[in-house]
Amino acid sequence: MALILPCVAVTTLYDDRRYLTNFDSWLTGHVFTDVLVIGSGSAGARAAIEAGDHTDNVVLVCKGPAGESTTRYAQGGVANARSAQDSSDKHIDDTLRVGCGLCRPRAVDVLVGDATRRIEELIAWGMHFDRDGEELALTREGGHSVSRVMHAEGDATGLELARVLCDRVRQHERIRIFEDCFLIDLITNEGRCVGAITYSSVYGHQLIWARQTVLASGGAGRIYRETSNPALATGDGYAAAYRAGSRLADIEMVQFHPTTLYVAGAARALISEAVRGEGALLVDRDGTRFMDAYHPDAELAPRDVVSRAIFAHMRDTQTNCVFLDAGGFGAEKFAKRFPGITKMCKDFQIDVGRELIPVRPAAHYMVGGVVTDIDGTTNIEGLLCCGEVACTGVHGANRLASNSLLEGLVFGAIAGRTAVTLAKQSPEEQSHGSISSVNPKSQRTELDLQDIRNSLRSLMWRNAGIERTGDRLAESREIIEFWGHYVLDKTFDDVPGWETQNMLSLSRLVVTAAREREQSIGVHSRVDVDAADSPAPLHHITVQRGDDGLQLGRLGLDFES
Ligand code: SIN
């Protein structure tokens, strides 16, 4: 094994801190692998399976128990054109239309082109999709021109998908799984990603040296006060990729799901768009429908339109929520089709067949992320990316409902396969090296981390939410940087500390890019910019850590420079 030049990061400035933790490769436990996959949602699990099928040694790192991810909480389903009324062309058209012209057409072609293959494979692996008689049952969701959303156990598609993928991962002899293992940072040496430094309560700090690393760490809804995302969605992958020098794009594009259960004091929880797809109506506290005033497709308009309409209607009527009226179903039918939602509502004493369901929008999905090519590669050699943390350009400015599980499956398989091909070309010695990080001791006072997290999430909700203005975004960046001076110059030794640092780093990127995009498009609504005055050409905004700190840039529609 040849030793490569030592690389020591000694940093002082806020945006220069390369690693969140102190470590020395001579003193830290080591693991070696061909392919390291970070994240066990649909994209990570699928990437690991693909890699394990083609190389001997794959490591899968999961922040929580394997399979605990946003995938698990997905209700609606997986989009796949398979009825006589449907076609791949229609699926592509819907994806492009809902993406408001910002989609990368090549990525959309791949997503839709590989869909049936990935779905058939899941069925062969034991996934039980719901059926109408012999045929697979298909439902409709916002933005789809026909019914094409496949689902499982009514409203537990993500849970069933996570079960199938995790069973397969666990049974795979070539995949080693590290559960409850936190990604602290991606390790780079001379600009090349050579693995990651992780922490788990069982193994402590570990250096996982990998010929190729696939980042599939999922989303970041938790940077918002109101979100459908589980607790682990704190954006660790985006922040680690940024520190490592990755280029991120469309990071200002945050999708808000129109309907999460609103019970004051309780965390928001998803009420699937499929509920509207199957006929439920949105009404206000007077029982009056309002969506047809906002869009001809009313309740089934694209997600960004419905979220904005609800937000505006709540403001106009000075209320905290609107309601889903599912009375047309009958209690029994609703409970059969949506058993999980029925139970969740029952826990709050809401009888869905007979009573209205209080709902309001919440942060749901990060449309942007680490810029990846169609094969999953990024601007950093040795680092690939897939799933929600990636930006293939497939979603444009607004993701079409139920395209995200599909994206995880399609681009997870692609990234896993590419990683193996590249790992076989990587010289072994490039995976090893002498690397250390020494952060200076903070001279600044301690802040209450929980208080910072809560304040940050409220700030993001107020100022970088469904409606945005340039002034408020600029002010938010100042506030976040102020907090950052106190929190990002500390060296923590626990997950809550690292998570808070990541949440601050990512939020700063979101508000900076959102300030930069002076137009309203898709999920990004700049209410201070008159639509008629801003016929800005379509481009992707990028953020990247440069020598002088955060650098903003632009890419063309197909990610050309
Ligand atoms: C839902 O069931 O409404 C969520 C589906 C998705 O986010 O694609």
Coordinates of C-alpha atoms and ligand atoms in Angstrom, one line a residue:
M1 CA 0.0 0.0 0.0
A2 CA 1.5 3.4 -1.0
L3 CA 1.1 6.2 1.5
I4 CA -0.1 9.4 0.0
L5 CA 0.7 12.9 1.2
P6 CA -0.7 13.9 4.6
C7 CA -3.5 16.5 4.5
V8 CA -4.0 18.4 7.8
A9 CA -7.0 20.8 8.1
V10 CA -6.3 23.5 10.7
T11 CA -9.0 26.1 10.4
T12 CA -10.1 29.3 12.1
L13 CA -12.9 30.9 10.0
Y14 CA -16.6 30.2 10.0
D15 CA -16.9 29.0 6.5
D16 CA -13.5 27.4 6.4
R17 CA -14.0 24.7 8.9
R18 CA -13.5 21.6 6.8
Y19 CA -14.3 18.9 9.4
L20 CA -16.8 19.1 12.3
T21 CA -14.7 16.9 14.5
N22 CA -11.0 16.4 15.4
F23 CA -9.4 13.2 14.3
D24 CA -6.2 11.6 13.4
S25 CA -6.2 8.7 11.0
W26 CA -3.3 7.1 13.0
L27 CA -5.5 7.0 16.1
T28 CA -8.9 6.2 14.8
G29 CA -10.5 2.8 14.0
H30 CA -10.5 1.9 10.3
V31 CA -12.9 0.1 8.0
F32 CA -12.1 -0.6 4.3
T33 CA -14.6 -1.1 1.5
D34 CA -15.0 -0.9 -2.2
V35 CA -18.2 1.0 -2.0
L36 CA -19.5 3.0 1.0
V37 CA -23.2 3.9 0.8
I38 CA -24.5 6.5 3.3
G39 CA -28.3 6.2 3.9
S40 CA -30.8 3.4 3.9
G41 CA -33.8 4.9 2.3
S42 CA -35.0 3.8 -1.1
A43 CA -32.0 5.3 -2.9
G44 CA -29.3 4.1 -0.4
A45 CA -30.7 0.6 0.0
R46 CA -31.2 0.2 -3.7
A47 CA -27.6 1.5 -4.4
A48 CA -26.2 -0.9 -1.8
I49 CA -28.0 -3.9 -3.3
E50 CA -26.8 -3.0 -6.8
A51 CA -23.2 -2.5 -5.6
G52 CA -23.4 -5.7 -3.5
D53 CA -24.5 -7.6 -6.6
H54 CA -21.4 -6.6 -8.5
T55 CA -18.6 -6.3 -6.0
D56 CA -17.5 -8.1 -2.8
N57 CA -17.3 -5.5 -0.2
V58 CA -20.0 -2.9 0.4
V59 CA -20.6 -1.0 3.6
L60 CA -24.0 0.6 4.3
V61 CA -24.1 3.3 7.0
C62 CA -27.5 4.2 8.5
K63 CA -28.1 7.2 10.8
G64 CA -30.8 5.2 12.7
P65 CA -31.9 1.6 12.4
A66 CA -31.6 0.3 8.8
G67 CA -34.6 1.5 6.9
E68 CA -35.5 4.4 9.2
S69 CA -35.7 7.2 6.6
T70 CA -38.2 9.5 4.9
T71 CA -39.0 6.7 2.5
R72 CA -40.6 4.8 5.4
Y73 CA -43.1 7.5 6.0
A74 CA -44.1 7.9 2.3
Q75 CA -47.8 7.2 2.0
G76 CA -49.0 8.0 -1.5
G77 CA -47.0 5.7 -3.7
V78 CA -44.8 5.2 -6.7
A79 CA -45.6 6.6 -10.1
N80 CA -45.5 4.3 -13.1
A81 CA -47.3 4.6 -16.3
R82 CA -49.0 1.2 -16.8
S83 CA -52.7 1.7 -17.6
A84 CA -54.2 1.6 -21.1
Q85 CA -54.9 5.3 -20.8
D86 CA -51.3 6.1 -19.8
S87 CA -47.9 6.1 -21.5
S88 CA -44.3 7.0 -20.6
D89 CA -44.7 10.1 -22.7
K90 CA -47.6 11.3 -20.6
H91 CA -45.6 10.6 -17.4
I92 CA -42.7 12.6 -18.9
D93 CA -45.0 15.5 -19.9
D94 CA -46.5 15.7 -16.4
T95 CA -43.1 15.6 -14.8
L96 CA -41.8 18.4 -17.0
R97 CA -45.0 20.5 -16.7
V98 CA -45.1 20.3 -12.9
G99 CA -41.3 21.0 -12.8
C100 CA -42.2 24.4 -14.5
G101 CA -39.6 24.2 -17.3
L102 CA -36.6 23.7 -14.9
C103 CA -36.4 19.9 -15.2
R104 CA -33.3 18.4 -16.9
P105 CA -35.0 16.5 -19.7
R106 CA -32.4 13.8 -19.9
A107 CA -32.8 12.9 -16.3
V108 CA -36.6 12.8 -16.7
D109 CA -36.3 10.4 -19.6
V110 CA -34.1 8.0 -17.5
L111 CA -36.5 8.2 -14.5
V112 CA -39.5 7.3 -16.5
G113 CA -37.7 4.9 -18.9
D114 CA -36.4 2.8 -16.0
A115 CA -39.6 2.9 -13.9
T116 CA -41.3 -0.3 -15.0
R117 CA -38.1 -2.4 -14.7
R118 CA -37.5 -1.2 -11.1
I119 CA -41.2 -1.8 -10.2
E120 CA -41.2 -5.3 -11.6
E121 CA -38.0 -6.1 -9.8
L122 CA -39.6 -4.9 -6.5
I123 CA -42.6 -7.2 -7.1
A124 CA -40.2 -10.1 -7.8
W125 CA -38.5 -9.3 -4.4
G126 CA -41.8 -9.6 -2.6
M127 CA -43.3 -6.1 -2.5
H128 CA -47.1 -6.3 -2.2
F129 CA -48.7 -3.5 -4.1
D130 CA -52.4 -3.1 -3.7
R131 CA -54.6 -4.6 -6.4
D132 CA -58.0 -4.2 -7.9
G133 CA -58.8 -7.8 -8.7
E134 CA -55.8 -9.1 -10.7
E135 CA -54.7 -5.7 -11.8
L136 CA -52.3 -3.4 -9.8
A137 CA -54.4 -0.6 -8.3
L138 CA -53.6 2.9 -9.5
T139 CA -54.6 6.2 -7.9
R140 CA -54.2 9.8 -8.9
E141 CA -52.4 12.6 -7.2
G142 CA -51.9 16.3 -7.9
G143 CA -50.3 17.2 -11.2
H144 CA -50.8 13.8 -12.8
S145 CA -53.1 13.7 -15.8
V146 CA -54.1 10.1 -15.2
S147 CA -54.2 7.6 -12.4
R148 CA -50.6 6.1 -12.2
V149 CA -49.7 6.0 -8.6
M150 CA -49.2 2.5 -7.2
H151 CA -49.6 2.0 -3.5
A152 CA -49.2 -0.6 -0.8
E153 CA -51.3 -1.5 2.3
G154 CA -53.4 1.5 1.4
D155 CA -51.3 4.4 2.7
A156 CA -48.2 2.5 3.8
T157 CA -46.3 2.4 0.5
G158 CA -43.0 3.6 2.0
L159 CA -43.2 1.2 4.9
E160 CA -43.7 -1.7 2.6
L161 CA -40.9 -0.5 0.3
A162 CA -38.5 -0.1 3.2
R163 CA -39.4 -3.6 4.4
V164 CA -38.6 -5.2 1.1
L165 CA -35.4 -3.3 0.5
C166 CA -34.1 -3.8 4.0
D167 CA -34.8 -7.5 4.0
R168 CA -32.8 -7.8 0.9
V169 CA -30.0 -5.7 2.2
R170 CA -29.8 -7.7 5.4
Q171 CA -29.8 -11.0 3.5
H172 CA -27.0 -9.8 1.2
E173 CA -23.7 -11.5 2.1
R174 CA -21.6 -8.7 0.6
I175 CA -23.2 -5.8 2.5
R176 CA -22.1 -4.9 6.0
I177 CA -24.5 -2.6 7.8
F178 CA -23.5 -0.1 10.4
E179 CA -26.7 1.0 12.2
D180 CA -27.1 4.1 14.4
C181 CA -24.0 5.4 12.7
F182 CA -23.8 9.1 12.1
L183 CA -22.0 10.6 9.1
I184 CA -19.8 13.4 10.5
D185 CA -18.0 14.2 7.3
L186 CA -16.9 13.0 3.9
I187 CA -13.1 12.7 3.9
T188 CA -11.3 14.2 0.9
N189 CA -7.6 14.0 0.1
E190 CA -6.3 16.1 -2.7
G191 CA -9.8 16.8 -3.8
R192 CA -10.8 13.2 -4.0
C193 CA -13.4 11.6 -1.7
V194 CA -11.8 8.7 0.0
G195 CA -14.6 7.8 2.4
A196 CA -16.2 9.2 5.5
I197 CA -15.7 9.7 9.2
T198 CA -18.6 8.4 11.2
Y199 CA -19.7 8.1 14.8
S200 CA -21.7 5.4 16.6
S201 CA -22.2 4.7 20.2
V202 CA -20.9 1.1 19.7
Y203 CA -17.8 1.8 17.6
G204 CA -17.1 5.5 18.5
H205 CA -15.3 7.4 15.7
Q206 CA -14.5 5.3 12.6
L207 CA -12.8 6.1 9.4
I208 CA -14.5 4.2 6.6
W209 CA -12.1 4.3 3.6
A210 CA -13.9 3.7 0.4
R211 CA -12.8 3.5 -3.2
Q212 CA -16.2 5.1 -4.0
T213 CA -18.7 6.7 -1.7
V214 CA -22.4 7.0 -2.5
L215 CA -24.2 9.7 -0.6
A216 CA -27.9 8.9 -0.2
S217 CA -28.5 10.5 3.2
G218 CA -32.0 11.8 2.4
G219 CA -33.7 15.2 3.1
A220 CA -33.8 18.0 5.5
G221 CA -37.4 18.9 6.4
R222 CA -36.3 19.4 10.0
I223 CA -34.8 22.7 9.2
Y224 CA -38.4 23.9 9.2
R225 CA -40.7 24.2 12.2
E226 CA -43.5 22.4 10.4
T227 CA -42.5 19.3 8.4
S228 CA -43.8 15.9 7.5
N229 CA -40.2 14.5 7.9
P230 CA -39.0 12.3 10.7
A231 CA -36.5 13.5 13.3
L232 CA -33.4 12.3 11.4
A233 CA -34.0 14.5 8.4
T234 CA -31.6 17.3 9.6
G235 CA -29.7 17.7 6.3
D236 CA -26.4 16.2 7.4
G237 CA -25.6 14.9 3.9
Y238 CA -26.0 18.3 2.2
A239 CA -23.9 20.0 4.8
A240 CA -21.1 17.4 4.7
A241 CA -21.1 17.5 0.9
Y242 CA -20.8 21.3 1.0
R243 CA -17.9 21.2 3.4
A244 CA -16.2 18.7 1.2
G245 CA -16.5 21.0 -1.8
S246 CA -19.5 19.6 -3.6
R247 CA -21.6 21.8 -5.9
L248 CA -25.2 22.0 -4.9
A249 CA -28.0 23.3 -7.1
D250 CA -31.7 24.3 -6.7
I251 CA -31.2 24.2 -2.9
E252 CA -33.8 27.1 -2.6
M253 CA -36.5 24.8 -4.0
V254 CA -38.2 23.4 -0.9
Q255 CA -41.5 21.6 -1.5
F256 CA -44.3 22.1 0.9
H257 CA -46.9 19.3 1.1
P258 CA -50.4 20.9 1.2
T259 CA -51.9 18.6 3.8
T260 CA -50.4 17.6 7.0
L261 CA -52.5 16.9 10.1
Y262 CA -53.0 20.1 12.1
V263 CA -53.5 19.4 15.8
A264 CA -52.2 22.3 17.9
G265 CA -49.2 21.2 19.9
A266 CA -48.7 17.9 18.0
A267 CA -46.0 17.3 15.4
R268 CA -47.3 17.6 11.8
A269 CA -48.0 14.3 10.1
L270 CA -48.6 13.6 6.4
I271 CA -52.2 13.2 5.1
S272 CA -51.5 11.7 1.6
E273 CA -52.3 13.6 -1.5
A274 CA -54.0 10.3 -2.6
V275 CA -56.9 11.3 -0.2
R276 CA -57.6 14.1 -2.5
G277 CA -56.8 11.9 -5.5
E278 CA -59.6 9.7 -4.5
G279 CA -62.1 12.5 -4.1
A280 CA -61.7 14.3 -0.8
L281 CA -62.3 18.0 -1.0
L282 CA -60.5 21.0 0.6
V283 CA -62.9 23.2 2.5
D284 CA -62.5 26.1 5.0
R285 CA -64.0 26.4 8.4
D286 CA -67.4 27.3 6.9
G287 CA -67.4 24.1 4.9
T288 CA -66.8 26.1 1.7
R289 CA -64.6 24.7 -1.1
F290 CA -62.0 27.2 -2.3
M291 CA -59.5 25.5 -4.5
D292 CA -61.4 26.1 -7.8
A293 CA -60.8 29.8 -7.3
Y294 CA -57.0 29.1 -7.5
H295 CA -56.6 26.5 -10.3
P296 CA -58.8 24.7 -12.8
D297 CA -57.7 21.4 -11.4
A298 CA -58.8 22.5 -7.9
E299 CA -57.8 19.9 -5.3
L300 CA -55.6 18.1 -7.8
A301 CA -53.6 21.1 -9.0
P302 CA -49.8 20.7 -8.6
R303 CA -48.6 20.6 -5.0
D304 CA -47.0 24.1 -5.0
V305 CA -50.3 25.6 -6.2
V306 CA -52.4 23.9 -3.6
S307 CA -49.9 24.8 -0.8
R308 CA -49.9 28.4 -1.7
A309 CA -53.6 28.5 -2.1
I310 CA -54.1 27.0 1.4
F311 CA -51.6 29.4 2.8
A312 CA -53.3 32.4 1.2
H313 CA -56.8 31.2 2.2
M314 CA -55.7 30.7 5.8
R315 CA -54.4 34.3 5.9
D316 CA -57.5 35.7 4.2
T317 CA -59.8 33.9 6.6
Q318 CA -57.5 34.4 9.6
T319 CA -57.4 30.7 10.5
N320 CA -54.7 28.2 11.4
C321 CA -55.9 25.5 9.1
V322 CA -58.3 24.3 6.4
F323 CA -60.0 20.9 6.3
L324 CA -60.2 17.8 4.2
D325 CA -63.7 16.7 3.7
A326 CA -63.6 12.9 3.2
G327 CA -67.3 12.5 3.9
G328 CA -68.0 11.3 0.4
F329 CA -66.1 8.1 1.1
G330 CA -68.1 6.7 4.0
A331 CA -66.2 5.7 7.1
E332 CA -65.7 2.1 6.2
K333 CA -64.4 2.7 2.8
F334 CA -62.0 5.4 4.0
A335 CA -60.6 3.1 6.7
K336 CA -60.0 0.3 4.3
R337 CA -58.3 2.5 1.7
F338 CA -56.3 4.6 4.2
P339 CA -55.8 2.5 7.4
G340 CA -52.8 4.4 8.7
I341 CA -54.3 7.9 8.3
T342 CA -57.5 6.6 9.9
K343 CA -55.6 5.3 12.9
M344 CA -53.6 8.5 13.2
C345 CA -56.7 10.6 13.1
K346 CA -58.4 8.3 15.6
D347 CA -55.5 8.9 18.0
F348 CA -56.6 12.5 18.0
Q349 CA -60.2 11.6 18.3
I350 CA -61.0 12.6 14.7
D351 CA -63.5 10.3 13.1
V352 CA -62.6 10.7 9.5
G353 CA -65.7 9.2 7.9
R354 CA -67.9 11.7 9.8
E355 CA -65.6 14.7 10.7
L356 CA -63.5 17.1 8.8
I357 CA -59.7 16.6 9.0
P358 CA -57.8 19.8 10.0
V359 CA -54.8 20.2 7.7
R360 CA -52.1 22.8 6.7
P361 CA -49.0 22.7 4.6
A362 CA -45.6 21.7 5.9
A363 CA -42.0 21.3 4.5
H364 CA -41.9 17.9 2.8
Y365 CA -39.1 17.5 0.2
M366 CA -35.8 19.1 -0.8
V367 CA -36.0 19.4 -4.6
G368 CA -32.4 20.5 -4.9
G369 CA -29.2 19.0 -3.7
V370 CA -25.7 17.8 -4.7
V371 CA -25.4 18.2 -8.5
T372 CA -25.1 14.8 -10.1
D373 CA -24.6 13.6 -13.6
I374 CA -27.1 11.0 -14.9
D375 CA -24.7 8.3 -13.8
G376 CA -24.6 9.5 -10.2
T377 CA -21.2 11.1 -10.3
T378 CA -20.5 14.5 -8.8
N379 CA -17.9 17.3 -9.2
I380 CA -15.8 15.4 -6.5
E381 CA -14.0 12.4 -7.8
G382 CA -14.9 9.3 -5.7
L383 CA -18.2 10.8 -4.6
L384 CA -21.6 9.8 -6.1
C385 CA -25.0 10.9 -4.9
C386 CA -28.6 9.7 -5.3
G387 CA -32.1 10.2 -3.9
E388 CA -33.4 13.3 -2.2
V389 CA -29.9 14.6 -1.3
A390 CA -29.0 14.6 -5.0
C391 CA -30.0 17.1 -7.7
T392 CA -30.2 15.2 -10.9
G393 CA -32.5 18.0 -12.2
V394 CA -35.3 15.5 -12.5
H395 CA -37.8 17.5 -10.5
G396 CA -37.1 21.0 -11.9
A397 CA -38.7 23.6 -9.7
N398 CA -41.4 21.3 -8.2
R399 CA -41.4 17.5 -7.8
L400 CA -44.4 15.6 -9.3
A401 CA -46.1 13.6 -6.5
S402 CA -44.9 10.0 -6.1
N403 CA -41.8 10.6 -8.3
S404 CA -39.5 10.5 -5.3
L405 CA -39.6 6.8 -4.3
L406 CA -39.2 6.1 -8.0
E407 CA -36.2 8.5 -8.2
G408 CA -34.6 6.6 -5.3
L409 CA -35.0 3.3 -7.0
V410 CA -33.9 4.3 -10.4
F411 CA -31.0 6.6 -9.6
G412 CA -30.0 4.4 -6.6
A413 CA -29.5 1.5 -8.9
I414 CA -27.6 3.6 -11.4
A415 CA -25.3 5.1 -8.7
G416 CA -24.7 1.7 -7.2
R417 CA -23.7 0.3 -10.5
T418 CA -21.5 3.3 -11.5
A419 CA -19.8 3.1 -8.1
V420 CA -18.7 -0.5 -8.7
T421 CA -17.4 0.3 -12.2
L422 CA -15.4 3.2 -10.9
A423 CA -14.2 1.3 -7.8
K424 CA -12.8 -1.4 -10.1
Q425 CA -10.8 1.4 -11.8
S426 CA -9.6 3.0 -8.6
P427 CA -6.1 2.1 -7.5
E428 CA -6.2 0.6 -4.0
E429 CA -3.8 2.9 -2.4
Q430 CA -6.0 5.9 -3.1
S431 CA -8.4 4.6 -0.4
H432 CA -5.7 5.0 2.3
G433 CA -3.8 7.9 3.6
S434 CA -2.8 9.9 6.6
I435 CA -5.4 12.5 7.4
S436 CA -6.1 14.6 10.5
S437 CA -8.2 17.5 11.5
V438 CA -7.5 19.9 14.4
N439 CA -10.1 22.6 15.0
P440 CA -9.1 25.5 17.2
K441 CA -10.8 25.8 20.6
S442 CA -13.7 28.2 20.6
Q443 CA -13.3 31.5 22.5
R444 CA -17.0 32.3 22.1
T445 CA -19.7 31.7 24.7
E446 CA -21.9 28.6 24.6
L447 CA -25.4 28.9 23.2
D448 CA -28.3 26.7 24.2
L449 CA -28.4 24.3 21.2
Q450 CA -32.1 23.3 21.6
D451 CA -33.0 26.9 21.7
I452 CA -31.0 27.6 18.5
R453 CA -32.6 24.7 16.7
N454 CA -36.1 25.8 17.6
S455 CA -35.4 29.4 16.7
L456 CA -33.8 28.4 13.4
R457 CA -36.7 26.2 12.5
S458 CA -39.2 29.0 13.3
L459 CA -37.0 31.5 11.3
M460 CA -36.9 29.2 8.3
W461 CA -40.7 28.6 8.5
R462 CA -41.4 32.4 8.7
N463 CA -38.9 33.7 6.2
A464 CA -37.9 30.9 3.8
G465 CA -41.3 29.1 3.7
I466 CA -44.1 29.1 1.2
E467 CA -43.9 32.9 0.6
R468 CA -40.6 34.6 0.5
T469 CA -39.2 38.2 0.1
G470 CA -35.7 39.3 -0.6
D471 CA -35.4 41.5 2.5
R472 CA -36.5 38.7 4.8
L473 CA -34.2 36.2 3.2
A474 CA -31.3 38.6 3.5
E475 CA -32.1 39.2 7.2
S476 CA -32.4 35.5 7.8
R477 CA -28.9 34.9 6.4
E478 CA -27.6 37.5 8.8
I479 CA -29.3 35.9 11.8
I480 CA -28.2 32.4 10.8
E481 CA -24.6 33.6 10.4
F482 CA -24.8 35.3 13.8
W483 CA -25.8 32.0 15.4
G484 CA -23.2 30.2 13.2
H485 CA -20.4 32.3 14.7
Y486 CA -21.3 30.7 18.1
V487 CA -22.3 27.2 17.1
L488 CA -20.1 26.5 14.1
D489 CA -16.8 27.3 15.8
K490 CA -17.4 24.7 18.4
T491 CA -16.2 21.1 18.2
F492 CA -18.9 18.9 19.5
D493 CA -18.6 15.2 20.3
D494 CA -22.3 14.3 20.0
V495 CA -25.0 13.9 17.3
P496 CA -27.2 16.8 18.5
G497 CA -24.3 19.2 18.3
W498 CA -23.3 18.0 14.7
E499 CA -26.9 18.1 13.6
T500 CA -27.4 21.6 14.8
Q501 CA -24.2 22.7 12.9
N502 CA -25.5 21.0 9.8
M503 CA -29.0 22.6 10.1
L504 CA -27.4 26.0 10.3
S505 CA -25.0 25.4 7.4
L506 CA -27.8 24.1 5.1
S507 CA -30.3 26.8 6.1
R508 CA -27.7 29.4 5.2
L509 CA -27.4 27.8 1.8
V510 CA -31.2 27.7 1.3
V511 CA -31.8 31.4 2.2
T512 CA -28.8 32.6 0.2
A513 CA -29.9 30.8 -3.0
A514 CA -33.5 31.8 -2.4
R515 CA -32.4 35.5 -2.0
E516 CA -30.5 35.1 -5.3
R517 CA -33.4 33.7 -7.3
E518 CA -35.4 36.9 -8.0
Q519 CA -38.3 35.2 -9.7
S520 CA -41.2 33.0 -8.7
I521 CA -41.0 29.5 -10.1
G522 CA -42.5 26.3 -8.9
V523 CA -42.1 25.9 -5.1
H524 CA -40.1 29.1 -4.9
S525 CA -42.5 32.0 -4.5
R526 CA -41.0 35.5 -4.3
V527 CA -43.9 37.7 -3.4
D528 CA -41.7 40.8 -3.7
V529 CA -41.0 40.2 -7.3
D530 CA -43.7 41.1 -9.9
A531 CA -44.0 38.1 -12.2
A532 CA -44.4 40.3 -15.2
D533 CA -41.2 42.2 -14.4
S534 CA -39.0 39.1 -14.1
P535 CA -39.0 36.9 -17.2
A536 CA -35.7 35.6 -16.0
P537 CA -34.1 32.9 -18.2
L538 CA -34.3 29.5 -16.7
H539 CA -31.2 28.4 -14.9
H540 CA -30.1 26.5 -11.9
I541 CA -28.5 28.4 -9.0
T542 CA -25.6 26.7 -7.4
V543 CA -23.8 27.1 -4.1
Q544 CA -20.3 25.8 -3.4
R545 CA -17.7 26.4 -0.8
G546 CA -14.8 28.3 -2.3
D547 CA -11.6 29.8 -1.0
D548 CA -13.4 33.0 -0.1
G549 CA -16.4 31.2 1.5
L550 CA -19.8 30.6 0.0
Q551 CA -19.8 31.0 -3.8
L552 CA -23.0 31.4 -5.9
G553 CA -23.0 30.2 -9.5
R554 CA -25.4 29.3 -12.3
L555 CA -25.8 26.3 -14.5
G556 CA -27.9 26.0 -17.7
L557 CA -30.9 23.8 -18.0
D558 CA -28.9 20.7 -18.7
F559 CA -26.4 21.6 -16.0
E560 CA -24.0 23.0 -18.6
S561 CA -21.7 25.7 -17.2
Ligands
SIN1 C1 -48.2 11.8 -0.4 O1 -48.7 10.6 -0.1 O2 -49.0 12.7 -0.5 C2 -46.8 12.0 -0.5 C3 -46.3 11.4 -1.8 C4 -45.1 12.2 -2.3 O3 -44.5 13.0 -1.6 O4 -44.7 12.0 -3.4

